[in-house]
């Protein structure tokens, strides 16, 4: 059954970006593995926030180099003036009607495959809206001290998770959770 999930690499103190808004340090210890490759293969659409979209520098690079060659739904208040380059697998839809609309459109485009959500702010919105089925979190062996926290602004929520998979690489531990209850 298709699911909506989000996944990120975080520092041990919970940051997805350092104090300068950069993510490179978190990926220094990342090693692709069979579980991540299988999840990517079963991803039919990606929803991302505008900040995550803008991290690419040149948006046309998505068509040639992005790991997920699937329809991309960018949640934004202001679509770019120039539409980015697309290819026969990767397309862009800039969604201004909110997260629920983006998720519904992505599910339809995914054709029964999973929908991956990327970005700290949009993942927080996803949790607040109760739209996430699962989360995947990889811990980088690093303490950043400051930056952007993945689970910020969720003080009013209590979310129960059930661990169903753990993957250990040379330097990172990755844990997959089902979201079973949200209050």
CSV table of C-alpha atoms in Angstrom, one decimal:
chain,number,residue,atom,x,y,z
A,1,UNK,CA,0.0,0.0,0.0
A,2,UNK,CA,1.3,3.4,-0.9
A,3,UNK,CA,2.3,5.7,1.9
A,4,UNK,CA,3.3,9.3,2.6
A,5,UNK,CA,6.6,9.5,4.4
A,6,UNK,CA,9.4,11.9,5.1
A,7,UNK,CA,13.0,11.4,5.7
A,8,UNK,CA,16.0,13.4,6.6
A,9,UNK,CA,19.6,13.2,7.9
A,10,UNK,CA,20.0,14.9,11.2
A,11,UNK,CA,22.8,15.7,13.6
A,12,UNK,CA,22.7,13.9,16.9
A,13,UNK,CA,21.3,17.1,18.4
A,14,UNK,CA,18.5,17.2,15.9
A,15,UNK,CA,19.6,19.7,13.3
A,16,UNK,CA,19.0,19.3,9.5
A,17,UNK,CA,21.1,22.4,8.6
A,18,UNK,CA,24.0,24.1,10.3
A,19,UNK,CA,24.0,27.7,11.6
A,20,UNK,CA,24.8,28.9,8.1
A,21,UNK,CA,21.9,26.9,6.4
A,22,UNK,CA,24.2,24.3,4.9
A,23,UNK,CA,23.6,20.5,4.9
A,24,UNK,CA,27.0,19.3,3.5
A,25,UNK,CA,28.4,18.3,6.9
A,26,UNK,CA,25.5,16.0,7.5
A,27,UNK,CA,26.1,14.1,4.2
A,28,UNK,CA,29.8,13.5,4.7
A,29,UNK,CA,29.1,10.3,6.6
A,30,UNK,CA,26.2,9.2,4.3
A,31,UNK,CA,26.5,5.9,2.5
A,32,UNK,CA,23.7,4.7,0.1
A,33,UNK,CA,22.5,1.3,1.1
A,34,UNK,CA,20.0,-1.3,-0.2
A,35,UNK,CA,17.1,-0.1,2.0
A,36,UNK,CA,17.4,3.5,0.8
A,37,UNK,CA,17.7,2.4,-2.8
A,38,UNK,CA,14.6,0.2,-2.5
A,39,UNK,CA,12.7,3.1,-1.0
A,40,UNK,CA,13.8,5.4,-3.8
A,41,UNK,CA,12.7,2.8,-6.4
A,42,UNK,CA,9.2,2.7,-4.8
A,43,UNK,CA,8.8,6.5,-4.7
A,44,UNK,CA,6.4,7.8,-7.2
A,45,UNK,CA,6.3,11.5,-6.4
A,46,UNK,CA,8.1,14.0,-4.1
A,47,UNK,CA,6.7,16.9,-2.3
A,48,UNK,CA,9.2,19.5,-1.2
A,49,UNK,CA,9.1,23.0,0.3
A,50,UNK,CA,10.3,26.0,-1.6
A,51,UNK,CA,13.5,26.3,0.6
A,52,UNK,CA,14.5,22.8,-0.2
A,53,UNK,CA,13.7,23.4,-3.9
A,54,UNK,CA,15.9,26.5,-3.8
A,55,UNK,CA,18.9,24.6,-2.3
A,56,UNK,CA,19.6,23.2,-5.8
A,57,UNK,CA,21.0,26.5,-7.0
A,58,UNK,CA,20.1,26.0,-10.6
A,59,UNK,CA,16.6,24.4,-10.7
A,60,UNK,CA,17.3,23.1,-14.2
A,61,UNK,CA,19.8,20.7,-12.6
A,62,UNK,CA,16.9,18.6,-11.2
A,63,UNK,CA,16.0,17.2,-14.6
A,64,UNK,CA,19.6,16.0,-15.2
A,65,UNK,CA,20.9,15.1,-11.8
A,66,UNK,CA,18.2,14.7,-9.1
A,67,UNK,CA,18.1,11.2,-7.5
A,68,UNK,CA,14.2,11.1,-7.8
A,69,UNK,CA,13.2,11.2,-11.4
A,70,UNK,CA,9.5,11.5,-10.6
A,71,UNK,CA,6.9,14.2,-10.5
A,72,UNK,CA,7.9,16.9,-8.0
A,73,UNK,CA,5.4,19.1,-6.2
A,74,UNK,CA,6.9,22.2,-4.7
A,75,UNK,CA,4.8,23.9,-2.0
A,76,UNK,CA,5.3,27.6,-2.3
A,77,UNK,CA,3.6,31.0,-2.0
A,78,UNK,CA,5.4,32.3,-5.1
A,79,UNK,CA,6.1,30.0,-8.0
A,80,UNK,CA,9.3,30.9,-9.9
A,81,UNK,CA,8.9,33.1,-13.0
A,82,UNK,CA,10.8,30.7,-15.2
A,83,UNK,CA,9.6,27.1,-15.1
A,84,UNK,CA,12.5,24.7,-14.5
A,85,UNK,CA,13.6,22.2,-17.1
A,86,UNK,CA,11.7,18.9,-17.1
A,87,UNK,CA,12.2,15.5,-18.8
A,88,UNK,CA,10.1,12.5,-19.6
A,89,UNK,CA,10.0,11.3,-16.0
A,90,UNK,CA,10.5,14.5,-13.9
A,91,UNK,CA,8.0,17.3,-13.9
A,92,UNK,CA,7.3,20.3,-11.7
A,93,UNK,CA,4.1,21.4,-10.2
A,94,UNK,CA,4.2,24.5,-8.0
A,95,UNK,CA,1.4,24.2,-5.5
A,96,UNK,CA,0.1,27.4,-3.8
A,97,UNK,CA,-3.1,25.9,-2.4
A,98,UNK,CA,-1.5,24.3,0.7
A,99,UNK,CA,0.0,21.1,1.9
A,100,UNK,CA,-3.1,18.9,1.7
A,101,UNK,CA,-3.5,19.9,-2.0
A,102,UNK,CA,0.1,19.1,-2.7
A,103,UNK,CA,-0.2,15.7,-1.0
A,104,UNK,CA,-3.4,14.8,-2.9
A,105,UNK,CA,-1.8,15.8,-6.2
A,106,UNK,CA,1.4,13.9,-5.5
A,107,UNK,CA,-0.6,10.7,-4.5
A,108,UNK,CA,-2.5,10.9,-7.8
A,109,UNK,CA,0.7,11.3,-9.8
A,110,UNK,CA,2.5,8.5,-7.9
A,111,UNK,CA,0.3,5.8,-9.4
A,112,UNK,CA,0.2,3.6,-6.3
A,113,UNK,CA,3.8,4.2,-5.3
A,114,UNK,CA,4.9,6.1,-2.2
A,115,UNK,CA,5.1,9.9,-1.8
A,116,UNK,CA,8.2,11.3,-0.2
A,117,UNK,CA,8.1,14.6,1.6
A,118,UNK,CA,11.4,16.6,1.9
A,119,UNK,CA,12.2,19.7,4.0
A,120,UNK,CA,12.1,20.5,7.7
A,121,UNK,CA,9.3,23.0,7.6
A,122,UNK,CA,7.1,21.0,5.3
A,123,UNK,CA,7.7,17.9,7.4
A,124,UNK,CA,6.6,19.8,10.5
A,125,UNK,CA,3.4,20.8,8.6
A,126,UNK,CA,2.9,17.2,7.5
A,127,UNK,CA,3.0,16.0,11.1
A,128,UNK,CA,0.7,18.8,12.4
A,129,UNK,CA,-1.8,18.0,9.7
A,130,UNK,CA,-1.7,14.2,10.5
A,131,UNK,CA,-0.8,13.4,6.8
A,132,UNK,CA,2.3,11.3,7.4
A,133,UNK,CA,2.3,7.5,7.6
A,134,UNK,CA,6.0,7.0,8.3
A,135,UNK,CA,9.2,8.8,8.9
A,136,UNK,CA,12.8,7.8,8.3
A,137,UNK,CA,15.6,9.5,10.2
A,138,UNK,CA,19.3,9.0,9.7
A,139,UNK,CA,21.7,10.2,12.5
A,140,UNK,CA,25.0,11.7,11.4
A,141,UNK,CA,27.8,11.4,13.9
A,142,UNK,CA,28.0,15.1,14.5
A,143,UNK,CA,26.7,17.8,17.0
A,144,UNK,CA,26.0,21.1,15.3
A,145,UNK,CA,24.8,23.1,18.3
A,146,UNK,CA,22.8,25.6,16.2
A,147,UNK,CA,20.9,25.5,13.0
A,148,UNK,CA,17.5,24.3,11.8
A,149,UNK,CA,15.8,21.6,13.9
A,150,UNK,CA,13.7,19.0,12.3
A,151,UNK,CA,11.2,18.7,15.0
A,152,UNK,CA,10.8,22.4,15.9
A,153,UNK,CA,7.4,23.9,16.4
A,154,UNK,CA,5.6,20.7,17.4
A,155,UNK,CA,5.3,21.4,21.1
A,156,UNK,CA,1.5,20.9,21.0
A,157,UNK,CA,1.8,17.4,19.6
A,158,UNK,CA,2.4,14.1,21.1
A,159,UNK,CA,3.1,11.5,18.4
A,160,UNK,CA,3.6,7.8,19.0
A,161,UNK,CA,5.9,5.9,16.7
A,162,UNK,CA,6.6,2.3,16.1
A,163,UNK,CA,10.1,1.3,15.0
A,164,UNK,CA,10.0,-1.2,12.2
A,165,UNK,CA,13.4,-1.0,10.6
A,166,UNK,CA,17.0,-0.1,11.6
A,167,UNK,CA,19.9,0.2,9.2
A,168,UNK,CA,23.4,0.7,10.4
A,169,UNK,CA,26.2,1.8,8.0
A,170,UNK,CA,29.8,2.5,8.8
A,171,UNK,CA,29.0,5.9,10.5
A,172,UNK,CA,25.3,6.4,10.5
A,173,UNK,CA,22.2,4.8,12.1
A,174,UNK,CA,19.0,5.0,10.2
A,175,UNK,CA,15.6,4.3,11.8
A,176,UNK,CA,12.3,3.9,10.1
A,177,UNK,CA,9.1,4.5,12.1
A,178,UNK,CA,5.4,4.0,11.5
A,179,UNK,CA,3.3,6.9,12.9
A,180,UNK,CA,0.7,5.1,14.9
A,181,UNK,CA,-1.0,7.8,17.0
A,182,UNK,CA,-1.1,11.5,17.1
A,183,UNK,CA,-2.7,13.6,19.8
